[in-house]
CSV table of C-alpha atoms in Angstrom, one decimal:
chain,number,residue,atom,x,y,z
A,1,MET,CA,1.1,-62.6,-229.1
A,2,ILE,CA,0.9,-65.7,-231.1
A,3,LYS,CA,4.6,-66.2,-230.8
A,4,LEU,CA,4.6,-65.6,-227.0
A,5,THR,CA,1.9,-68.1,-226.9
A,6,LEU,CA,3.6,-70.7,-228.8
A,7,GLN,CA,6.8,-70.2,-226.7
A,8,SER,CA,4.7,-70.7,-223.5
A,9,ILE,CA,3.1,-73.8,-224.9
A,10,LEU,CA,6.6,-75.2,-225.8
A,11,GLN,CA,8.2,-74.3,-222.5
A,12,THR,CA,5.5,-75.9,-220.6
A,13,LEU,CA,5.8,-79.1,-222.6
A,14,LEU,CA,9.6,-79.2,-222.4
A,15,TRP,CA,9.8,-78.7,-218.6
A,16,THR,CA,6.8,-81.2,-218.0
A,17,ILE,CA,8.7,-83.9,-220.0
A,18,LEU,CA,12.0,-83.1,-218.4
A,19,LEU,CA,10.9,-82.6,-214.7
A,20,GLY,CA,7.6,-84.2,-214.8
A,21,ILE,CA,8.5,-87.5,-216.6
A,22,PHE,CA,12.3,-87.9,-217.3
A,23,TYR,CA,13.7,-86.9,-213.9
A,24,PRO,CA,11.4,-88.8,-211.9
A,25,LEU,CA,11.8,-91.8,-214.1
A,26,VAL,CA,15.7,-91.7,-213.8
A,27,MET,CA,15.6,-91.1,-210.1
A,28,THR,CA,13.2,-94.1,-209.7
A,29,ILE,CA,15.6,-96.3,-211.8
A,30,ILE,CA,18.6,-95.3,-209.8
A,31,ALA,CA,16.8,-95.9,-206.5
A,32,GLN,CA,15.5,-99.3,-207.5
A,33,VAL,CA,18.9,-100.4,-208.6
A,34,ALA,CA,21.1,-98.9,-205.9
A,35,PHE,CA,18.6,-98.8,-202.8
A,36,PRO,CA,15.7,-101.2,-203.6
A,37,TYR,CA,14.9,-102.0,-200.1
A,38,GLN,CA,14.8,-98.4,-198.8
A,39,ALA,CA,13.1,-97.2,-202.1
A,40,ASN,CA,10.3,-99.7,-201.5
A,41,GLY,CA,9.7,-98.6,-198.1
A,42,SER,CA,12.0,-100.5,-195.9
A,43,LEU,CA,9.5,-103.3,-195.7
A,44,ILE,CA,10.1,-106.2,-193.2
A,45,LYS,CA,8.7,-109.8,-194.4
A,46,ASP,CA,8.2,-112.9,-192.6
A,47,ALA,CA,9.6,-116.4,-193.5
A,48,LYS,CA,6.9,-116.8,-196.2
A,49,GLY,CA,7.5,-113.2,-197.9
A,50,ASN,CA,4.3,-111.7,-196.3
A,51,VAL,CA,4.9,-107.9,-195.6
A,52,ILE,CA,4.4,-107.4,-191.7
A,53,GLY,CA,5.4,-103.9,-191.5
A,54,SER,CA,7.9,-101.1,-192.2
A,55,GLU,CA,11.2,-100.7,-190.4
A,56,TYR,CA,10.3,-96.9,-189.9
A,57,LEU,CA,6.7,-97.0,-189.2
A,58,ALA,CA,5.7,-97.9,-185.5
A,59,GLN,CA,2.7,-100.3,-185.0
A,60,GLN,CA,0.6,-100.6,-182.1
A,61,PHE,CA,1.5,-103.7,-179.9
A,62,THR,CA,-1.0,-104.9,-177.4
A,63,GLY,CA,-0.4,-107.4,-174.5
A,64,THR,CA,2.0,-107.7,-171.7
A,65,LYS,CA,4.3,-110.1,-173.8
A,66,TYR,CA,5.4,-107.3,-176.2
A,67,PHE,CA,7.6,-104.3,-176.0
A,68,TRP,CA,5.4,-101.2,-176.4
A,69,PRO,CA,6.3,-98.3,-178.9
A,70,ARG,CA,6.1,-94.5,-178.0
A,71,PRO,CA,2.4,-93.4,-177.6
A,72,SER,CA,0.8,-91.9,-180.7
A,73,ALA,CA,-1.6,-88.9,-181.0
A,74,ASP,CA,-3.5,-90.3,-183.8
A,75,GLY,CA,-3.4,-94.0,-183.0
A,76,TYR,CA,-0.6,-94.8,-185.4
A,77,GLY,CA,-2.6,-93.9,-188.4
A,78,THR,CA,-0.5,-93.1,-191.5
A,79,THR,CA,-3.0,-90.9,-193.0
A,80,PRO,CA,-2.5,-88.0,-192.0
A,81,ALA,CA,0.8,-88.1,-190.1
A,82,ALA,CA,0.5,-85.4,-187.7
A,83,GLY,CA,0.5,-84.6,-184.1
A,84,SER,CA,-2.0,-83.1,-181.5
A,85,ASN,CA,0.2,-80.0,-181.5
A,86,LEU,CA,-0.7,-79.3,-177.8
A,87,GLY,CA,1.4,-76.6,-176.3
A,88,PRO,CA,3.3,-77.0,-172.9
A,89,THR,CA,0.8,-75.0,-171.1
A,90,SER,CA,-2.1,-77.3,-172.4
A,91,SER,CA,-4.1,-78.9,-169.7
A,92,THR,CA,-5.2,-81.5,-172.2
A,93,LEU,CA,-1.4,-82.5,-172.7
A,94,GLN,CA,-0.8,-82.5,-169.0
A,95,THR,CA,-3.9,-84.9,-168.5
A,96,ASN,CA,-2.7,-87.1,-171.4
A,97,VAL,CA,0.9,-87.4,-170.2
A,98,GLN,CA,-0.3,-88.1,-166.6
A,99,ALA,CA,-2.5,-90.9,-168.0
A,100,ASN,CA,0.3,-92.4,-169.8
A,101,ALA,CA,2.5,-92.3,-166.8
A,102,LYS,CA,0.0,-93.8,-164.6
A,103,ALA,CA,-0.7,-96.7,-167.1
A,104,MET,CA,3.1,-97.2,-167.3
A,105,ARG,CA,3.5,-97.5,-163.6
A,106,ASP,CA,0.5,-99.6,-163.1
A,107,ALA,CA,1.9,-102.1,-165.6
A,108,HIS,CA,5.4,-102.2,-164.4
A,109,SER,CA,4.9,-101.4,-160.7
A,110,LYS,CA,6.1,-105.0,-159.9
A,111,TRP,CA,9.7,-104.3,-161.3
A,112,MET,CA,10.0,-100.6,-160.0
A,113,HIS,CA,12.0,-99.9,-156.9
A,114,ASP,CA,9.6,-97.1,-156.0
A,115,PRO,CA,6.3,-97.4,-158.2
A,116,VAL,CA,5.2,-93.9,-157.0
A,117,ASN,CA,8.4,-91.8,-157.3
A,118,ASP,CA,10.7,-93.7,-159.8
A,119,PRO,CA,11.1,-91.9,-163.0
A,120,ILE,CA,9.5,-93.2,-166.2
A,121,PRO,CA,11.5,-92.8,-169.5
A,122,SER,CA,10.0,-89.7,-171.3
A,123,ASP,CA,9.4,-91.3,-174.6
A,124,LEU,CA,7.0,-94.0,-172.9
A,125,VAL,CA,4.7,-90.9,-171.9
A,126,PHE,CA,5.2,-88.3,-174.7
A,127,THR,CA,4.3,-88.7,-178.2
A,128,SER,CA,6.7,-88.4,-181.0
A,129,ALA,CA,6.6,-85.6,-183.5
A,130,SER,CA,5.6,-88.1,-186.2
A,131,GLY,CA,3.3,-90.3,-184.2
A,132,VAL,CA,4.9,-93.2,-185.8
A,133,ASP,CA,8.4,-93.2,-184.2
A,134,PRO,CA,9.6,-96.9,-184.6
A,135,HIS,CA,12.3,-96.5,-182.1
A,136,ILE,CA,12.3,-96.1,-178.1
A,137,THR,CA,15.4,-95.3,-176.1
A,138,PRO,CA,17.6,-98.2,-174.7
A,139,GLU,CA,16.4,-97.0,-171.2
A,140,ALA,CA,12.7,-97.1,-172.2
A,141,ALA,CA,13.1,-100.8,-173.6
A,142,ARG,CA,15.1,-101.8,-170.3
A,143,PHE,CA,12.1,-100.3,-168.4
A,144,GLU,CA,9.8,-102.8,-170.0
A,145,ILE,CA,12.0,-105.8,-169.7
A,146,GLY,CA,10.5,-107.2,-166.3
A,147,ARG,CA,7.0,-107.1,-167.8
A,148,VAL,CA,7.9,-108.9,-170.8
A,149,ALA,CA,10.0,-111.6,-169.3
A,150,ASP,CA,7.3,-112.2,-166.8
A,151,ALA,CA,4.6,-112.4,-169.3
A,152,ARG,CA,6.7,-115.0,-171.3
A,153,GLY,CA,7.9,-117.0,-168.4
A,154,LEU,CA,11.5,-116.1,-169.3
A,155,LYS,CA,14.6,-114.8,-167.2
A,156,VAL,CA,15.0,-111.0,-167.0
A,157,ALA,CA,18.7,-111.8,-168.1
A,158,GLU,CA,17.4,-113.4,-171.3
A,159,VAL,CA,15.3,-110.7,-172.5
A,160,SER,CA,18.0,-108.2,-171.2
A,161,ALA,CA,20.5,-109.9,-173.6
A,162,LEU,CA,18.1,-109.7,-176.4
A,163,VAL,CA,17.4,-106.0,-176.0
A,164,ASP,CA,21.2,-105.2,-175.7
A,165,GLN,CA,21.5,-106.9,-179.1
A,166,PHE,CA,18.9,-104.6,-180.6
A,167,VAL,CA,20.4,-101.3,-179.4
A,168,GLU,CA,21.4,-99.2,-182.3
A,169,GLY,CA,24.1,-96.5,-182.1
A,170,PRO,CA,23.8,-93.1,-183.4
A,171,GLN,CA,23.8,-92.9,-187.1
A,172,PHE,CA,27.2,-92.7,-188.8
A,173,GLY,CA,28.5,-92.8,-185.0
A,174,PHE,CA,27.6,-89.2,-184.2
A,175,LEU,CA,23.9,-88.2,-185.3
A,176,GLY,CA,21.2,-88.8,-183.0
A,177,GLU,CA,21.3,-91.0,-179.9
A,178,PRO,CA,21.2,-94.9,-179.2
A,179,ARG,CA,17.7,-96.4,-179.8
A,180,VAL,CA,15.9,-99.7,-180.1
A,181,ASN,CA,13.6,-100.7,-183.0
A,182,VAL,CA,10.5,-101.8,-181.4
A,183,LEU,CA,9.0,-103.9,-184.5
A,184,LYS,CA,12.3,-105.7,-184.9
A,185,LEU,CA,12.7,-106.5,-181.1
A,186,ASN,CA,9.5,-107.9,-180.9
A,187,LEU,CA,9.8,-110.1,-184.0
A,188,ALA,CA,13.1,-111.4,-182.4
A,189,LEU,CA,11.2,-112.1,-179.2
A,190,ASP,CA,8.8,-114.6,-181.2
A,191,ASP,CA,11.5,-115.8,-183.4
A,192,LYS,CA,13.8,-116.7,-180.4
A,193,TRP,CA,10.9,-118.1,-178.1
A,194,PRO,CA,8.2,-119.2,-180.6
A,195,ALA,CA,6.4,-121.3,-177.9
A,196,THR,CA,5.7,-118.1,-175.9
A,197,LYS,CA,4.0,-116.2,-178.8
A,198,PRO,CA,0.8,-115.0,-177.3
A,199,ALA,CA,-2.6,-114.0,-178.3
A,200,ILE,CA,-3.9,-110.4,-178.3
A,201,THR,CA,-4.5,-109.2,-174.9
A,202,PRO,CA,-5.5,-105.6,-173.8
A,203,PRO,CA,-2.8,-103.3,-172.7
A,204,PRO,CA,-3.4,-101.3,-169.4
A,205,ALA,CA,-6.2,-98.7,-169.8
A,206,SER,CA,-5.0,-95.0,-170.5
A,207,LEU,CA,-7.3,-92.1,-170.0
A,208,THR,CA,-5.6,-90.3,-172.9
A,209,PRO,CA,-8.4,-88.8,-175.1
A,210,ALA,CA,-6.2,-88.8,-178.3
A,211,ALA,CA,-5.8,-92.6,-178.0
A,212,ALA,CA,-7.9,-93.0,-180.9
A,213,PRO,CA,-8.5,-95.2,-183.9
A,214,ALA,CA,-6.4,-98.5,-183.6
A,215,ALA,CA,-8.5,-99.4,-186.6
A,216,ALA,CA,-7.1,-96.6,-188.7
A,217,ALA,CA,-3.6,-98.2,-188.5
A,218,GLY,CA,-4.7,-101.9,-188.2
A,219,THR,CA,-3.9,-103.8,-185.0
A,220,SER,CA,-0.9,-106.0,-184.9
A,221,ALA,CA,-1.4,-109.6,-183.6
A,222,GLY,CA,-0.1,-108.5,-180.3
A,223,ALA,CA,0.3,-104.9,-180.7
A,224,THR,CA,-0.7,-101.7,-178.8
A,225,ALA,CA,0.9,-99.5,-176.3
A,226,PRO,CA,-1.0,-97.4,-173.5
A,227,ALA,CA,-2.5,-94.5,-175.5
A,228,ALA,CA,-1.2,-91.4,-177.0
A,229,ALA,CA,0.2,-88.3,-175.1
A,230,SER,CA,1.8,-85.1,-176.0
A,231,GLY,CA,1.5,-84.1,-179.5
A,232,ASN,CA,2.5,-85.8,-182.6
A,233,ALA,CA,1.5,-88.8,-184.8
A,234,ALA,CA,1.4,-90.2,-188.0
A,235,PRO,CA,1.0,-93.4,-190.2
A,236,ALA,CA,1.3,-96.8,-189.4
A,237,ALA,CA,2.6,-99.7,-191.2
A,238,SER,CA,0.7,-102.6,-192.4
A,239,SER,CA,-0.1,-104.2,-189.2
A,240,ALA,CA,1.2,-107.6,-188.3
A,241,SER,CA,4.2,-108.3,-186.6
A,242,ALA,CA,3.1,-110.8,-184.1
A,243,THR,CA,0.6,-112.7,-185.9
């Protein structure tokens, strides 16, 4: 019995040191040396070195002068990262999606051929699985160009050219679909046309019940899209971008 007890204690100590201390330490050192940017959260900083967000966490962007990210079921909060988990037959889900679609139509009707029947990119009305998807499709970004250009007093062609610069292809050339990082695009807007940098203004109202706590994720100085929708959400990065 004593021998077995000692063996158990030694095994516990051995594997605790190897897998609880040594292995994480080695992996941390390798990550910091080989991939410091990714290992530290893929953080985006301004010219002064202040962290304004993560490349991989969506932030809210309010105001017509910014591109809006996908809706978030938990207000872009990072704790926890979760979705609404509403099923396809859920009346709440249908209400949320219809509210988001209406908000988008109201905000962009001026630039739509047929504001009533023209389709809206699905990623602007449905939430992502994480709630903090940092990307929108190129189609969604182009859908918003007219509003952003008009609000900033720019030509549609100017903003369209900038959007084209930020279209990312599939990873490794074949994984996923083309996409646009909303935070990077909005930062480029303020960098290219600093005189048009706006104060925070409210986005179009959405009836989405899940549009919750902007406070949980913080509010970017110019950030928030029309509420959440379908079902999925998660953490937001340190708010800031357009401040």
